[in-house]
Coordinates of N, CA and C in Angstrom, one line a residue:
X104 N 20.4 17.0 13.6 CA 19.4 17.0 12.6 C 18.3 16.0 13.1
X105 N 17.1 16.4 12.7 CA 15.9 15.6 13.1 C 15.0 15.5 11.9
X106 N 14.5 14.3 11.6 CA 13.5 14.1 10.5 C 12.2 13.7 11.2
X107 N 11.2 14.4 10.8 CA 9.8 14.1 11.3 C 8.9 13.6 10.2
X108 N 8.1 12.7 10.5 CA 7.1 12.1 9.6 C 5.7 12.5 10.0
X109 N 5.0 13.2 9.2 CA 3.6 13.6 9.5 C 2.7 13.3 8.4
X110 N 1.4 13.0 8.7 CA 0.4 12.7 7.7 C 0.3 13.8 6.7
X111 N 0.2 13.4 5.4 CA 0.0 14.4 4.3 C -1.3 14.2 3.6
X112 N -1.6 13.0 3.2 CA -2.7 12.8 2.3 C -3.3 11.4 2.5
X113 N -4.6 11.3 2.3 CA -5.3 10.0 2.3 C -5.9 9.9 0.9
X114 N -5.6 9.0 0.1 CA -6.1 8.8 -1.3 C -7.0 7.7 -1.3
X115 N -8.3 7.9 -1.7 CA -9.3 6.8 -1.8 C -9.9 6.9 -3.2
X116 N -10.1 5.7 -3.8 CA -10.7 5.7 -5.2 C -11.7 4.6 -5.3
X117 N -12.7 4.9 -6.2 CA -13.8 4.0 -6.4 C -13.7 3.6 -7.9
X118 N -14.2 2.4 -8.2 CA -14.2 2.0 -9.6 C -15.4 2.5 -10.4
X119 N -15.6 2.1 -11.6 CA -16.7 2.7 -12.5 C -18.0 2.3 -11.9
X120 N -18.2 1.3 -11.1 CA -19.5 0.9 -10.6 C -19.8 1.6 -9.2
X121 N -18.8 2.3 -8.7 CA -19.0 3.0 -7.5 C -18.6 2.2 -6.3
X122 N -17.9 1.1 -6.5 CA -17.4 0.2 -5.5 C -16.0 0.7 -5.1
X123 N -15.7 0.7 -3.8 CA -14.4 1.1 -3.3 C -13.4 0.2 -3.9
X124 N -12.4 0.9 -4.5 CA -11.3 0.1 -5.3 C -10.0 0.2 -4.6
X125 N -9.7 1.1 -3.7 CA -8.4 1.2 -3.1 C -8.2 2.4 -2.3
X126 N -7.2 2.4 -1.4 CA -6.9 3.5 -0.6 C -5.4 3.5 -0.3
X127 N -4.8 4.7 -0.3 CA -3.3 4.8 0.0 C -3.2 6.0 1.0
X128 N -2.1 5.9 1.7 CA -1.7 7.1 2.6 C -0.4 7.6 2.1
X129 N -0.1 8.9 2.4 CA 1.1 9.5 2.0 C 1.6 10.4 3.2
X130 N 2.9 10.4 3.4 CA 3.5 11.2 4.5 C 4.4 12.3 4.0
X131 N 4.5 13.3 4.8 CA 5.5 14.4 4.5 C 6.7 14.2 5.5
X132 N 7.9 14.3 5.0 CA 9.1 14.2 5.8 C 9.8 15.5 5.9
X133 N 10.0 16.0 7.1 CA 10.6 17.3 7.2 C 11.9 17.1 8.0
X134 N 13.0 17.7 7.4 CA 14.3 17.6 8.1 C 14.6 18.9 8.7
X135 N 15.0 18.9 10.0 CA 15.3 20.2 10.7 C 16.6 20.1 11.3
X136 N 17.3 21.2 11.3 CA 18.5 21.4 12.0 C 18.2 22.5 13.1
X137 N 17.9 22.0 14.3 CA 17.4 22.9 15.3 C 16.0 23.4 14.9
X138 N 15.8 24.7 14.9 CA 14.5 25.2 14.4 C 14.4 25.4 12.9
X139 N 15.5 25.4 12.2 CA 15.6 25.6 10.8 C 15.2 24.4 10.0
X140 N 14.2 24.6 9.1 CA 13.8 23.5 8.2 C 14.9 23.5 7.0
X141 N 15.5 22.4 6.8 CA 16.6 22.3 5.8 C 16.1 21.4 4.6
X142 N 15.1 20.7 4.8 CA 14.6 19.9 3.7 C 13.2 19.4 4.0
X143 N 12.5 19.1 2.9 CA 11.1 18.6 3.0 C 10.8 17.7 1.8
X144 N 10.2 16.6 2.0 CA 9.9 15.8 0.8 C 8.6 15.0 1.2
X145 N 7.9 14.6 0.1 CA 6.7 13.7 0.3 C 7.1 12.3 0.0
X146 N 6.7 11.4 0.8 CA 7.0 10.0 0.6 C 6.0 9.4 -0.4
X147 N 6.3 8.2 -0.9 CA 5.4 7.6 -1.9 C 4.1 7.2 -1.3
X148 N 3.0 7.2 -2.1 CA 1.7 6.7 -1.6 C 1.9 5.2 -1.3
X149 N 1.4 4.8 -0.1 CA 1.5 3.4 0.3 C 0.1 2.8 0.4
X150 N -0.1 1.6 0.0 CA -1.4 1.0 0.2 C -1.8 1.1 1.7
X151 N -3.0 1.3 1.9 CA -3.5 1.5 3.3 C -3.6 0.1 3.9
X152 N -2.7 0.0 4.9 CA -2.7 -1.2 5.8 C -2.5 -0.6 7.2
X153 N -2.7 -1.4 8.2 CA -2.5 -0.9 9.6 C -1.1 -0.5 9.8
X154 N -0.1 -1.2 9.1 CA 1.3 -0.8 9.3 C 1.5 0.6 8.6
X155 N 1.1 0.7 7.4 CA 1.3 2.0 6.6 C 0.6 3.1 7.2
X156 N -0.6 2.9 7.9 CA -1.4 4.0 8.4 C -1.0 4.3 9.8
X157 N 0.0 3.7 10.4 CA 0.4 4.0 11.8 C 0.8 5.4 11.9
X158 N 0.2 6.1 12.8 CA 0.5 7.6 12.9 C -0.4 8.5 12.0
X159 N -1.2 7.8 11.2 CA -2.1 8.6 10.3 C -3.4 8.7 11.0
X160 N -4.0 9.9 11.1 CA -5.2 10.1 11.9 C -6.4 9.7 11.2
X161 N -6.5 8.5 10.8 CA -7.7 8.0 10.1 C -9.0 8.2 10.8
X162 N -8.9 8.0 12.1 CA -10.1 8.2 12.9 C -10.7 9.6 13.0
X163 N -9.9 10.5 12.4 CA -10.4 11.9 12.3 C -11.5 12.0 11.2
X164 N -11.4 11.1 10.2 CA -12.4 11.2 9.1 C -13.1 9.9 8.8
X165 N -12.7 8.8 9.4 CA -13.4 7.5 9.1 C -13.8 6.9 10.4
X166 N -14.9 6.1 10.3 CA -15.3 5.2 11.4 C -14.4 4.0 11.5
X167 N -14.4 3.3 12.6 CA -13.5 2.1 12.8 C -13.9 1.1 11.8
X168 N -15.2 1.0 11.5 CA -15.7 0.0 10.5 C -15.1 0.3 9.1
X169 N -15.1 1.6 8.7 CA -14.5 2.0 7.4 C -13.0 1.7 7.4
X170 N -12.3 2.0 8.5 CA -10.9 1.8 8.6 C -10.6 0.3 8.4
X171 N -11.4 -0.6 9.1 CA -11.3 -2.0 9.0 C -11.5 -2.5 7.6
X172 N -12.5 -2.0 7.0 CA -12.9 -2.4 5.6 C -11.8 -2.0 4.6
X173 N -11.2 -0.8 4.7 CA -10.1 -0.4 3.8 C -8.9 -1.3 4.1
X174 N -8.6 -1.6 5.3 CA -7.4 -2.4 5.6 C -7.6 -3.8 5.1
X175 N -8.8 -4.4 5.3 CA -9.1 -5.7 4.8 C -9.0 -5.8 3.3
X176 N -9.5 -4.7 2.6 CA -9.4 -4.7 1.2 C -8.0 -4.7 0.7
X177 N -7.1 -3.9 1.3 CA -5.7 -3.8 0.9 C -5.0 -5.1 1.2
X178 N -5.4 -5.8 2.3 CA -4.8 -7.1 2.6 C -5.2 -8.1 1.5
X179 N -6.5 -8.1 1.2 CA -7.0 -9.1 0.2 C -6.4 -8.8 -1.2
X180 N -6.2 -7.6 -1.5 CA -5.5 -7.2 -2.8 C -4.1 -7.7 -2.8
X181 N -3.4 -7.6 -1.7 CA -2.0 -8.0 -1.6 C -1.9 -9.6 -1.7
X182 N -2.9 -10.2 -1.1 CA -2.9 -11.7 -1.1 C -3.3 -12.2 -2.5
X183 N -4.2 -11.5 -3.2 CA -4.5 -11.8 -4.6 C -3.3 -11.6 -5.5
X184 N -2.6 -10.5 -5.4 CA -1.4 -10.3 -6.2 C -0.4 -11.4 -6.0
X185 N -0.2 -11.8 -4.7 CA 0.8 -12.8 -4.5 C 0.3 -14.2 -5.1
X186 N -0.9 -14.5 -5.0 CA -1.5 -15.7 -5.6 C -1.4 -15.7 -7.1
X187 N -1.6 -14.5 -7.7 CA -1.5 -14.4 -9.2 C 0.0 -14.6 -9.6
X188 N 0.9 -14.0 -8.9 CA 2.3 -14.2 -9.2 C 2.7 -15.7 -9.1
X189 N 2.3 -16.3 -8.0 CA 2.6 -17.7 -7.8 C 2.0 -18.6 -8.9
X190 N 0.8 -18.3 -9.4 CA 0.1 -19.0 -10.5 C 0.9 -18.8 -11.7
X191 N 1.4 -17.6 -12.0 CA 2.2 -17.4 -13.2 C 3.5 -18.2 -13.1
X192 N 4.1 -18.3 -11.9 CA 5.4 -19.1 -11.8 C 5.1 -20.5 -12.0
X193 N 4.0 -21.0 -11.5 CA 3.6 -22.5 -11.7 C 3.3 -22.8 -13.2
X194 N 2.6 -21.8 -13.8 CA 2.3 -22.0 -15.3 C 3.6 -22.1 -16.1
X195 N 4.6 -21.2 -15.7 CA 5.9 -21.3 -16.4 C 6.6 -22.6 -16.2
X196 N 6.5 -23.1 -15.0 CA 7.2 -24.4 -14.7 C 6.5 -25.5 -15.5
X197 N 5.1 -25.5 -15.5 CA 4.4 -26.5 -16.3 C 4.8 -26.4 -17.8
X198 N 4.8 -25.2 -18.3 CA 5.1 -25.0 -19.7 C 6.6 -25.5 -20.0
X199 N 7.5 -25.2 -19.1 CA 8.9 -25.7 -19.3 C 8.9 -27.2 -19.3
X200 N 8.1 -27.8 -18.4 CA 8.1 -29.3 -18.2 C 7.5 -30.0 -19.4
X201 N 6.6 -29.4 -20.1 CA 5.9 -30.0 -21.2 C 6.8 -30.1 -22.4
X202 N 7.9 -29.3 -22.4 CA 8.8 -29.3 -23.5 C 9.9 -30.3 -23.3
X203 N 10.0 -30.8 -22.0 CA 11.1 -31.7 -21.7 C 10.7 -33.2 -22.0
X204 N 11.7 -34.0 -22.3 CA 11.3 -35.5 -22.6 C 10.8 -36.1 -21.3
X205 N 9.9 -37.0 -21.4 CA 9.3 -37.7 -20.3 C 10.3 -38.8 -19.8
X206 N 10.4 -39.0 -18.5 CA 11.2 -40.1 -17.8 C 12.6 -40.0 -18.3
X207 N 13.1 -38.9 -18.6 CA 14.6 -38.7 -18.9 C 14.9 -39.2 -20.3
X208 N 14.0 -39.7 -21.1 CA 14.3 -40.2 -22.4 C 14.8 -39.1 -23.3
X209 N 15.6 -39.5 -24.2 CA 16.2 -38.5 -25.2 C 15.8 -38.8 -26.6

């Protein structure tokens, strides 16, 4: 048996102001036993990054500048999400610390 991964879809969206808001790639997975196709499924949409787009023919429809911009935007969004998560963790630590007695006093 052999499973192949081929490009299926490039999803791009803009926000209400017309600014590029995000891009995702999606792949089709086909399982073959010899020449017979025994299964096919679509993978989840993945945020467009250089890793996720490997094997996806972006240069068929986008210039390198556009590809770089989409990749940079996805990277920035992931970094923003990680920073927001860390901020929420730190706020929870601060909130828990404010309820504790100072200097170990009871």
